[in-house]
Each structure stands twice: as structure tokens, then as C-alpha cells.
Short mmCIF file of C-alpha atoms in Angstrom, two decimals:
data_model
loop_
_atom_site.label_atom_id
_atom_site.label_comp_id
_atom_site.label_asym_id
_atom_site.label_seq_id
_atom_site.Cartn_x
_atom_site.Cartn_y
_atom_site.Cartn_z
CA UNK A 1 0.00 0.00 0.00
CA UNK A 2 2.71 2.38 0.93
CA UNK A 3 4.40 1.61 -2.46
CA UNK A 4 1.07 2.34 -4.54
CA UNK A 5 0.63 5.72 -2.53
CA UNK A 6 3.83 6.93 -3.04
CA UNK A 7 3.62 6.91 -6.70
CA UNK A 8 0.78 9.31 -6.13
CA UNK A 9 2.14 11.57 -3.28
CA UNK A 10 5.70 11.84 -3.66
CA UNK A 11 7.52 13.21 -6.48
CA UNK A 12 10.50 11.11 -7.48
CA UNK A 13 9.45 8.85 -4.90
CA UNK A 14 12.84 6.34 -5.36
CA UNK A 15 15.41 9.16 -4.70
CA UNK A 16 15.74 8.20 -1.14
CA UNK A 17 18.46 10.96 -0.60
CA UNK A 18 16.30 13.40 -1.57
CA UNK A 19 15.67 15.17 1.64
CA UNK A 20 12.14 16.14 0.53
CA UNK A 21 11.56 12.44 -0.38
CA UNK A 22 12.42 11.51 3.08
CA UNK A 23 10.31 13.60 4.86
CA UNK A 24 7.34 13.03 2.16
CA UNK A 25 7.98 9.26 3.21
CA UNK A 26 8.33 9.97 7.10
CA UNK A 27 4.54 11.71 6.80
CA UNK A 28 3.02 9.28 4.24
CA UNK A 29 3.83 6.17 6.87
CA UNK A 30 2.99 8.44 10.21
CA UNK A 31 -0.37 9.55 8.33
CA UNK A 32 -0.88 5.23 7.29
CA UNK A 33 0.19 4.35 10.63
CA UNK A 34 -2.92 6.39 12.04
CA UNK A 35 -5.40 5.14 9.94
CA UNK A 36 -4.41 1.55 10.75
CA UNK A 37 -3.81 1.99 14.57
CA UNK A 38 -7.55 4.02 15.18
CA UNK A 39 -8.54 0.70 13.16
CA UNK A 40 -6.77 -1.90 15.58
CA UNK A 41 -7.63 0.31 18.60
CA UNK A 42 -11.81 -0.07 17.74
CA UNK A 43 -11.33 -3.19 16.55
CA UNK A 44 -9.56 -4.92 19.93
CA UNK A 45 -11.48 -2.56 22.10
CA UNK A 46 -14.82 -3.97 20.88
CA UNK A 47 -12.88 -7.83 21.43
CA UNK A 48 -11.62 -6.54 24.97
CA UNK A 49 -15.05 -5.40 26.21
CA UNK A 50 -16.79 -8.63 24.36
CA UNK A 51 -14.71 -11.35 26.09
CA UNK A 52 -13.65 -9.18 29.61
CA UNK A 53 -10.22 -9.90 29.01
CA UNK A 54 -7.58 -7.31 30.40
CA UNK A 55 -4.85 -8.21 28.37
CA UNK A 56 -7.03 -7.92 24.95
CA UNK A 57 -8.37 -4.08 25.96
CA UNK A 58 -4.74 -3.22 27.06
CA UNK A 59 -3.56 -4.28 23.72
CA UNK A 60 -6.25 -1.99 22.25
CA UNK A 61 -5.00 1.01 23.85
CA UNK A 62 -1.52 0.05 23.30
CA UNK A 63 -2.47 0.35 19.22
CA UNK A 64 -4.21 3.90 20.33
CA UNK A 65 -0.88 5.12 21.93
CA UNK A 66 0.30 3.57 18.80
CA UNK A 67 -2.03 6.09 16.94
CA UNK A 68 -0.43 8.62 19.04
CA UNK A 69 3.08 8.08 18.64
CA UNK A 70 2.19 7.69 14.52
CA UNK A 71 1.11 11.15 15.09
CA UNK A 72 4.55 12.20 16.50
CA UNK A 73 5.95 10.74 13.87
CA UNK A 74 4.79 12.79 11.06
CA UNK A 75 4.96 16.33 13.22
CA UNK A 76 8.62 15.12 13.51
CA UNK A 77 8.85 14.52 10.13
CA UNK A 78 7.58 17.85 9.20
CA UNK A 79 9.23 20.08 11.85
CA UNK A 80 12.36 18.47 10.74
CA UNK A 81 12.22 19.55 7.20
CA UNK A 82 11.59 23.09 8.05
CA UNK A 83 14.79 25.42 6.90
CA UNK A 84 17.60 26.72 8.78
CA UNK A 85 16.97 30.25 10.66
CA UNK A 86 18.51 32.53 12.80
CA UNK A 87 18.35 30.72 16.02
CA UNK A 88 18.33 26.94 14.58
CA UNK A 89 21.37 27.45 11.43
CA UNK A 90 22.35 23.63 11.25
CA UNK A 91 18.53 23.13 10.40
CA UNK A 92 16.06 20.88 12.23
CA UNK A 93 16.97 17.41 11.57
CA UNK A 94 17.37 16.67 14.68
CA UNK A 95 13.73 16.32 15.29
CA UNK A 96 13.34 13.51 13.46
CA UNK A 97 15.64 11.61 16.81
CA UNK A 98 13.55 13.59 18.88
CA UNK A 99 10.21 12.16 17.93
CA UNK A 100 11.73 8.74 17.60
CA UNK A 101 12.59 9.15 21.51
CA UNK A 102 8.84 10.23 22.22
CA UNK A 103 7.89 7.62 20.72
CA UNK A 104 10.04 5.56 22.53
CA UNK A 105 9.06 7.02 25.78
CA UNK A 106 5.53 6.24 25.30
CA UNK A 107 6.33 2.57 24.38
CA UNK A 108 7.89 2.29 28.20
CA UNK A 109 4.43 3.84 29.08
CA UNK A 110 2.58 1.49 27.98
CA UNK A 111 4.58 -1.55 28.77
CA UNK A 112 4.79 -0.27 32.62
CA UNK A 113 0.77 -0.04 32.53
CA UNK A 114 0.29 -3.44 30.87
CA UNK A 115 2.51 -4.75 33.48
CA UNK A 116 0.35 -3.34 36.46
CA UNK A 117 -2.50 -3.56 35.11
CA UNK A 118 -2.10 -7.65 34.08
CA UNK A 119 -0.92 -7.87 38.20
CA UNK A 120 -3.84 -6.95 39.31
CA UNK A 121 -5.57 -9.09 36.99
CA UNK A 122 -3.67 -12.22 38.23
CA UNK A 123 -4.40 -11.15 41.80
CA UNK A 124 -8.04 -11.34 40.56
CA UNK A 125 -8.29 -13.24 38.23
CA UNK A 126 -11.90 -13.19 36.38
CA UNK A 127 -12.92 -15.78 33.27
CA UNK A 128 -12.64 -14.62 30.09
CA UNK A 129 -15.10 -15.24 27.08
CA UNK A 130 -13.61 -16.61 23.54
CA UNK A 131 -15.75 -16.19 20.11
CA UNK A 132 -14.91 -16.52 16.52
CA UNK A 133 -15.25 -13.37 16.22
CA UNK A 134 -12.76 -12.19 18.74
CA UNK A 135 -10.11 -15.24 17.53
CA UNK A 136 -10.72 -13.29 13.99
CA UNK A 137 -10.00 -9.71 15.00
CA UNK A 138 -7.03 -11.13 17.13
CA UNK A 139 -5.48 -12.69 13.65
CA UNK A 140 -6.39 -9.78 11.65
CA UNK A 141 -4.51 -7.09 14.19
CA UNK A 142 -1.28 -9.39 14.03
CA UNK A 143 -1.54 -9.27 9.83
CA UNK A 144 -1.60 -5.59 9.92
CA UNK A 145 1.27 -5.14 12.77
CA UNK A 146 3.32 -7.69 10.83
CA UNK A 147 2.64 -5.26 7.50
CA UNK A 148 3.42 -1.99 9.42
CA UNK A 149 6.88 -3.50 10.68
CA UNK A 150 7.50 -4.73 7.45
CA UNK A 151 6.58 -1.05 6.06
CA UNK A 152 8.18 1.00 8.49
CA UNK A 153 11.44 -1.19 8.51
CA UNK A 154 12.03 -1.14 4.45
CA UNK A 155 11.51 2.41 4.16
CA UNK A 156 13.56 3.17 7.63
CA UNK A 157 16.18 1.29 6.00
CA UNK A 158 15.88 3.22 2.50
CA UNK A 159 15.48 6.35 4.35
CA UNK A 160 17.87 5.94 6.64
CA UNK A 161 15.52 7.23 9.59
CA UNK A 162 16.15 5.88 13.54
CA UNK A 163 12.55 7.18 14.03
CA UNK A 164 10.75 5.11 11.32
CA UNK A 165 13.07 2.07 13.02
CA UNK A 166 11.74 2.95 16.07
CA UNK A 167 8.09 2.81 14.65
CA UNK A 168 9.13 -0.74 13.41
CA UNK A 169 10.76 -1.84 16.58
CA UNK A 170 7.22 -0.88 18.32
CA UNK A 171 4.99 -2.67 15.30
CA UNK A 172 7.17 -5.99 16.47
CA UNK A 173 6.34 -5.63 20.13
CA UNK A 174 2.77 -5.40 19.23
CA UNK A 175 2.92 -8.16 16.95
CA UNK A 176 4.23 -9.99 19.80
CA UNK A 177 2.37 -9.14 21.88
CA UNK A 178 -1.29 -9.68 20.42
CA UNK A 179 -0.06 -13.22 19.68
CA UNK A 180 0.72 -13.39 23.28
CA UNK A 181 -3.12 -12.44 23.73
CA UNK A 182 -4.49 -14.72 21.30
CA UNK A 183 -2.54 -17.95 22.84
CA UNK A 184 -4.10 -17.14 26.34
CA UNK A 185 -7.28 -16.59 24.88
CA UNK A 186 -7.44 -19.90 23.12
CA UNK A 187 -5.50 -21.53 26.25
CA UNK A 188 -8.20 -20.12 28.45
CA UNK A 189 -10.89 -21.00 25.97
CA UNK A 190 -9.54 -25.02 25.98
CA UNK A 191 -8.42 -25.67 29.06
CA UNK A 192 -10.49 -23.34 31.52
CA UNK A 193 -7.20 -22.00 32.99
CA UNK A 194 -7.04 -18.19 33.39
CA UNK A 195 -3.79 -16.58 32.37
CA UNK A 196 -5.07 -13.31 31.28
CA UNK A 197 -3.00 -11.60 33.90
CA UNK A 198 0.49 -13.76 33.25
CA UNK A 199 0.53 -13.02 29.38
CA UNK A 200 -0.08 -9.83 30.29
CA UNK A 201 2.92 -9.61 32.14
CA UNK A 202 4.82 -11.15 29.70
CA UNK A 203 3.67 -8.38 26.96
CA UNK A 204 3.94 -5.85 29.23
CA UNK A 205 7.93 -7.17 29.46
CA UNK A 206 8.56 -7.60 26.07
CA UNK A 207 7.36 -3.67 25.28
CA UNK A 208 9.31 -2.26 28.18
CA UNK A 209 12.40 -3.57 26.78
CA UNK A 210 11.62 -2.69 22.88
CA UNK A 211 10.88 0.67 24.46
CA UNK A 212 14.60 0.42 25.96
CA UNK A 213 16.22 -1.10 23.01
CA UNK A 214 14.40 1.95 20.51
CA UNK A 215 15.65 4.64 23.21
CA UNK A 216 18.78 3.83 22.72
CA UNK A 217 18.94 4.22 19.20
CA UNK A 218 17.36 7.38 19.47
CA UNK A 219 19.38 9.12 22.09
CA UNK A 220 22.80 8.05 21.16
CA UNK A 221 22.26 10.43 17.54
CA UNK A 222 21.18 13.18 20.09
CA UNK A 223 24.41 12.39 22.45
CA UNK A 224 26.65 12.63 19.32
CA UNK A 225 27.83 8.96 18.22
CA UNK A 226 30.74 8.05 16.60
CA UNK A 227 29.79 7.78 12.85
CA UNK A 228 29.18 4.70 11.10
CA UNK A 229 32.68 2.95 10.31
CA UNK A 230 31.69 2.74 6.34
CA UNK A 231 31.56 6.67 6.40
CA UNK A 232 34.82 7.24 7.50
CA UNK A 233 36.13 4.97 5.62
CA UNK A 234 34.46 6.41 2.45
CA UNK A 235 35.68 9.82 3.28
CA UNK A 236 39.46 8.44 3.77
CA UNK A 237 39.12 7.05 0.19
CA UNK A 238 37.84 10.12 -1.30
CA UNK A 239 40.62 12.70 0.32
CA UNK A 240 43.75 10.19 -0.04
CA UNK A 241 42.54 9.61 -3.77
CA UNK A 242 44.08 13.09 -4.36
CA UNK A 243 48.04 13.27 -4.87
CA UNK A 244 48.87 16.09 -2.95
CA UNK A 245 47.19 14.79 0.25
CA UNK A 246 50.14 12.84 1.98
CA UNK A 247 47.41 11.79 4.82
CA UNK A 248 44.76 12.74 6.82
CA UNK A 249 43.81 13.07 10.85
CA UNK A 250 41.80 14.93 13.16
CA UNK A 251 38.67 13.96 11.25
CA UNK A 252 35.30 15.33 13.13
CA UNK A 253 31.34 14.56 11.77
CA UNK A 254 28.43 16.21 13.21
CA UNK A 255 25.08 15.16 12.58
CA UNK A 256 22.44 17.41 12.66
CA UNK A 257 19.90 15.00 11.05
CA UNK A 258 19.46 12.63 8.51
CA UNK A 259 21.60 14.14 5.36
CA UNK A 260 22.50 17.37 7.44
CA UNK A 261 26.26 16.04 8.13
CA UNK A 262 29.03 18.57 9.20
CA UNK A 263 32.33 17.46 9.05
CA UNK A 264 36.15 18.53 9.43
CA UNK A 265 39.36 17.13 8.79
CA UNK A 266 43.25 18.12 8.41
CA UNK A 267 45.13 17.08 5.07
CA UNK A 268 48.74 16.99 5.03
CA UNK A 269 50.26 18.51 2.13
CA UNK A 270 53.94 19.20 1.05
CA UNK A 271 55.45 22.16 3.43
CA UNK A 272 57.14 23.23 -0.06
CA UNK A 273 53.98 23.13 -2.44
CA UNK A 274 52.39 26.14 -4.22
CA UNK A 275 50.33 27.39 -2.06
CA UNK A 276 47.34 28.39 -4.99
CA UNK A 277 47.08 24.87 -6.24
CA UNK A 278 47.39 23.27 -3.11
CA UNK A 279 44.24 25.62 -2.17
CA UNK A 280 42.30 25.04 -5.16
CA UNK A 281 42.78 20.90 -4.73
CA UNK A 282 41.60 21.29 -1.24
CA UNK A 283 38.66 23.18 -2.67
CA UNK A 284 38.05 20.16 -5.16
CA UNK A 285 38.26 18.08 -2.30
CA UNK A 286 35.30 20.03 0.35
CA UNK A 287 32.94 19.79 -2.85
CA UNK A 288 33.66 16.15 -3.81
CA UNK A 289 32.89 15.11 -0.62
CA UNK A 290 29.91 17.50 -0.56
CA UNK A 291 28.45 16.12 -3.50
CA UNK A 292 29.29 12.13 -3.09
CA UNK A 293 27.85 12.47 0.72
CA UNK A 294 25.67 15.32 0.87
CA UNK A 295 27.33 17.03 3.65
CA UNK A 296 29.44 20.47 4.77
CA UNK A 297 32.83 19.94 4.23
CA UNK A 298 35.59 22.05 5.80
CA UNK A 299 39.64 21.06 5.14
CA UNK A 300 42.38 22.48 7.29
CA UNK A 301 45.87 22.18 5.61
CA UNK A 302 48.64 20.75 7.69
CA UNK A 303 52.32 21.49 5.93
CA UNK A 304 54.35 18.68 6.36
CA UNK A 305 58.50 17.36 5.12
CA UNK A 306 58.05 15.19 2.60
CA UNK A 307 61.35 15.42 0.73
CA UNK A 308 64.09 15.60 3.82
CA UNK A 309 65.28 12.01 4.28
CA UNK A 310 66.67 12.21 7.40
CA UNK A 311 63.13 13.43 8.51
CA UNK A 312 61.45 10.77 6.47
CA UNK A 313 64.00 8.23 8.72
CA UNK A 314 62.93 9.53 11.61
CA UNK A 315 59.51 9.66 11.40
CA UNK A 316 59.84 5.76 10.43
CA UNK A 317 61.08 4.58 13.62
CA UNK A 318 59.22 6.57 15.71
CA UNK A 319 56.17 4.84 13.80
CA UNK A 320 57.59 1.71 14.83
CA UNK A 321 58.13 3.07 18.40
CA UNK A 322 54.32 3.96 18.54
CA UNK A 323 53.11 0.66 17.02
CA UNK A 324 55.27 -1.59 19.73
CA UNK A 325 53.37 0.39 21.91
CA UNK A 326 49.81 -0.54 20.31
CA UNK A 327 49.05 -0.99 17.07
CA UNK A 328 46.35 0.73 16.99
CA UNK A 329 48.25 3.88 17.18
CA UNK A 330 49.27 6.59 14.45
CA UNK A 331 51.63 9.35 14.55
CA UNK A 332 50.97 12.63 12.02
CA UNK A 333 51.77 16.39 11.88
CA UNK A 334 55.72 15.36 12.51
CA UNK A 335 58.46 18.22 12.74
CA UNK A 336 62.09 17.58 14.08
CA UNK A 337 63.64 20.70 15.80
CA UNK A 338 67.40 20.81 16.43
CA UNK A 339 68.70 22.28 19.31
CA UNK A 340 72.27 22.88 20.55
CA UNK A 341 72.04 19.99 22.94
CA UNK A 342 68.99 18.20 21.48
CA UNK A 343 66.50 17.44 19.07
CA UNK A 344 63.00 18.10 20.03
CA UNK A 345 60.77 15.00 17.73
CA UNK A 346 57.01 16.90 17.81
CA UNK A 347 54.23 15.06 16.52
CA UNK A 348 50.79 13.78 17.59
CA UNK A 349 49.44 10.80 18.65
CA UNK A 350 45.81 9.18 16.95
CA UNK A 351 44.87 7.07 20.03
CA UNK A 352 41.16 5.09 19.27
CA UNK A 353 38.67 5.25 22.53
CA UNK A 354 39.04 1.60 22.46
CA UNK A 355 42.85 1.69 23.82
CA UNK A 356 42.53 1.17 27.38
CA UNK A 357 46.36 3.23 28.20
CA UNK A 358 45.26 6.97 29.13
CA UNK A 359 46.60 9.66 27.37
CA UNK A 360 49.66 9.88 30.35
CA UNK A 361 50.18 6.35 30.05
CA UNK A 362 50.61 6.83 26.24
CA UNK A 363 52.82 10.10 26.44
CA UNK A 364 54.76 8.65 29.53
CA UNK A 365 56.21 5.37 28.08
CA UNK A 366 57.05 7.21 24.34
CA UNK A 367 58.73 9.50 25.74
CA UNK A 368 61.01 7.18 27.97
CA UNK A 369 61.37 4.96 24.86
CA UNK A 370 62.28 7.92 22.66
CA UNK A 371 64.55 9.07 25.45
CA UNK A 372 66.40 5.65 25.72
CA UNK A 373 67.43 6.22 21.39
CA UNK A 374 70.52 7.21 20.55
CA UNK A 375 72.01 8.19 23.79
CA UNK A 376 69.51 10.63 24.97
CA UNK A 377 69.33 12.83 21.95
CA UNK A 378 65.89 13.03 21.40
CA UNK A 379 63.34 14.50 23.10
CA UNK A 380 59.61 14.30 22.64
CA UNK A 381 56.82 16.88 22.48
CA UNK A 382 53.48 14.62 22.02
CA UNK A 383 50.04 15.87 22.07
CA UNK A 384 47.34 12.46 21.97
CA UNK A 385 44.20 13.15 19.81
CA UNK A 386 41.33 10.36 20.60
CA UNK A 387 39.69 9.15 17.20
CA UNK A 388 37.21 7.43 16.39
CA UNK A 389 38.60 3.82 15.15
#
């Protein structure tokens, strides 16, 4: 259905990067999602009050805060499409995480009042009544959740949007959890035994912690998360590609929304380059990677040797140095200064998160090693950056 509706909605309705497609998808499934919900919610209501059972009316107002959290779905989908101004100028794509975390909040909601609610049921526990009919509407609301997951997954994955996940990570729970409903129903209906109240519990569980698990995915984009491995990667390959660019460090993204990416790096270049064309490839560079990854590119250019041998030596071993120490280390920006009675060796240090020395530790035991090379020579100015991998 979504597919079919899109044709007719959304112009150029396969350009997925498009960031009007996007939020034209974001509104089309919050607006389908509401329909359906109000649907489920009359539907299992009618069911709940027919048959007495607790567990099938909380699952109807579970697809009513459903309805709800569709509805947040497509305000944040609109609000986050809305232009950059004075007092927002990175946009408002950020909204898009911020209705995926209201959703997300009224998930735990619901699962904490299932779970109360289905306690007091099994501390008074009353018979429930089983029809046809209710067995059908039971079957038809698990069809429909299993289509909305199905929906809201695929296009969250086209999309790229942690809000239409979240959507799908909810559609699961409820899938889950109305087949939860329908076994104790036809349990209760066979065998006489009443466990209303325990599958109750057991829904109520199951949507706490998709509640949890969506949170997360929600809040760490609002934190400021690393960015995904593949990206980095992809922006390594594009700035190395270039000649001039000897290497690359200090690399920063920040995400402002779904295809509102910021980033900053340094390139080092040849200390003894032209300056102009050095500029204008650095120029090249900010708009390829503007145009292959739809983002705000700024370079800074670091001048390093490149042509001094006994600098080229140097910085060698003290690679090796820095790998003995971890191989997950990397040295860049390197400058030897001689002095009278020494050599000062200045560089920095790219230490990943995931190396457990601190950045003492680190600038402690190079030092001592560089100190220990060729008689005390050598002494080291280090500054550690933390990166990403």
C-alpha cells in the first residue's frame, strides 16, 4: 500500500536521498500508521469489552498510543524539514531523533501499565469469554502489525531514519504481543485455565524492553555517536585519492539530522607546495565530498616534510616506536627541531577510545622509549588526539 501511494504523493518517490523524499515518506507512513492503529484500537477494544479480558483491551490502547506516537511521527517529520533560521542554522533534523525518543518514551508507558494492570488481573483473576469473532479480530490485528513492521522497517532502511526504526521496533512488540493475547485466549478457551494476567505480564515485558532497546537508538544520535565505520572509511578514500594529500587526521562529523552532516578534517600537504594549487585541490576536495555524501565539508591544511630524508627516517622509527606500543596507534603532523644539545621529535598521537592506556600512560612510556634512542638525543613533544577507530 505504501508503495502504490507513493507513486501518487511523492515526487520522485525512489530518490531516497532526496531530503524532501524523506520527509514526504516519514509523513506518508505516520499519516498510514494512524489510519491503521484508530482501526486496531476499535477493533480490539470492541474484542476486549466482548470477552472481559484485560490483556485484549490493554492491547487496544496500546495500538491507540500507537495512533499517538504515529502522530509524533509525522509532526517530527515535518518540523524536521523546516529550513535553517537565525536561532536553529544547522537546520532541524534533529527532530526527526527527537520524535523517535517520544515515541520511545511512550512505548515504556505502555509496557509499565500493561505490566500493572495484568498484576492486578492475576491477583483477581476473572474468566474470560472466547468467540470466533474475537479469535478473527485477534489474527487480523497481528496481519496488519506484521505489514506496518514490514513497512516502516524497508523504508527506515531506504530512508535511513532511527525514528521510522523505532516505529518498526514498536509494530514488532505489538505483533508480539497480540499473539501473546491470542494464545491465552485460546489456552483459556480449551483448558479453563485463566492466564489473562500472566501473558499480560509477559507483553507488558517484552514492550518495556523494545521501548529500551528503541531509546537507545534514538538518544545516542542526540548524544553525538561516533559515525558509522563505512563513512569514515568512504571519506578516507575520497581525500587520499588526491596526490597532494600525503594523509589525513583529526577527522570530526556532526550530525544534525538525517543528510544534514558537518564534518572537518586536516590534510597533510607538502610544506614546499604552491600554495594556490594546493588551495584550489583542497577546494576540489570540500565539494567532492559535498556532492558524493551530501554534507558540509571544511579542510584544514597541515604542511608537512616530505622530501628531507633524514626526517622521512625519523619519522619511520618513531612509527615503529608507537606501534610496539599498540598498534592501533598513528603518529601525524611530525616536525624535528634541532637544538644545541637536542632534538626536540614533535608530533601527535591518533589514540582510538578503544585503547585502554590513558593519554599519560601513552605520552609517559614514548617519551622514555624515545629518550632511551641514541644516547639521549631526542626529546619528545606529544600531544594524543582520541579518534574514532
Amino acid at each position: 500500500m505504501i508503495t502504490f501511494l507513493s507513486r501518487f504523493f511523492i515526487k520522485d518517490y525512489k530518490d531516497y536521498a532526496s531530503p524532501k523524499v524523506r520527509q514526504s515518506y516519514g509523513m506518508l507512513c505516520g499519516a498510514v500508521g494512524i489510519a491503521l492503529n484508530i482501526f486496531l484500537f476499535l477493533g480490539k477494544w470492541l474484542a476486549g469489552m466482548l470477552s472481559g479480558s484485560i490483556a485484549i483491551t490493554a492491547d487496544a490502547f496500546n495500538n491507540l498510543s500507537d495512533a499517538g506516537s504515529s502522530v509524533i511521527t509525522l509532526v517530527g517529520f515535518k518540523l524536521s524539514g523546516q529550513k535553517p533560521d537565525t536561532e536553529h542554522p544547522f537546520g532541524h533534523g534533529r527532530m526527526e531523533y527527537i520524535s523517535g525518543l517520544l515515541v520511545s518514551v511512550a512505548v515504556l508507558i505502555m509496557g509499565f501499565e500493561l505490566i500493572r494492570s495484568s498484576i492486578d488481573k492475576i491477583r483477581t483473576p476473572e474468566p474470560i469469554e472466547c468467540s470466533p469473532i474475537i479469535i478473527l479480530v485477534l489474527a487480523a490485528s497481528i496481519l496488519v502489525k506484521i505489514y506496518m513492521y514490514t513497512y516502516n522497517r524497508g523504508i527506515g532502511h531506504k530512508i535511513d531514519s532511527t525514528a521510522m526504526q523505532a516505529t518498526a521496533g514498536d509494530s514488532l512488540s505489538d505483533t508480539a504481543a497480540t499473539s501473546l493475547v491470542l494464545l491465552a485466549t485460546i489456552i483459556s478457551q480449551l483448558t479453563g485455565l485463566i492466564l489473562d494476567g500472566w501473558f499480560g505480564v509477559l507483553v507488558g515485558i517484552f514492550i518495556f524492553y523494545t521501548g529500551i532497546t528503541t531509546m537507545k537508538d534514538t538518544i545516542d544520535p542526540l548524544l553525538g555517536q561516533a559515525p558509522e565505520k563505512n563513512l569514515v572509511e568512504e571519506i578516507e578514500e575520497i581525500v587520499l585519492a588526491h596526490p597532494l594529500v600525503h594523509g589525513m587526521h583529526d577527522l570530526i562529523v556532526h550530525d544534525y539530522g538525517p543528510g544534514r552532516l558537518i564534518l572537518s578534517l586536516h590534510a597533510e600537504v607538502p610544506e614546499h607546495g604552491d600554495l594556490l594549487i594546493i588551495h584550489d585541490e583542497i577546494d576540489n576536495i570540500e565539494h567532492e565530498l559535498q556532492d558524493k555524501l551530501n554534507c558540509s565539508a571544511t579542510i584544514h591544511i597541515d604542511p608537512i616534510v616530505t622530501d628531507n630524508k633524514e626526517v622521512n627516517d625519523m619519522r619511520t622509527q618513531i612509527e615503529e616506536v608507537t606501534h610496539n606500543l599498540d598498534r592501533r596507534l598513528s603518529i601525524h603532523d611530525f616536525r624535528m627541531v634541532e637544538g644545541p644539545t637536542h632534538t626536540n621529535l614533535i608530533f601527535d598521537v591518533a589514540a582510538p577510545f578503544e585503547c585502554k592506556l590513558t593519554n599519560v600512560e601513552i605520552t609517559n612510556l614514548l617519551k622514555e622509549r624515545i629518550r632511551n634512542m641514541d644516547d639521549g638525543n631526542y626529546c619528545a613533544v606529544i600531544q594524543i588526539d582520541r579518534v574514532y577507530f
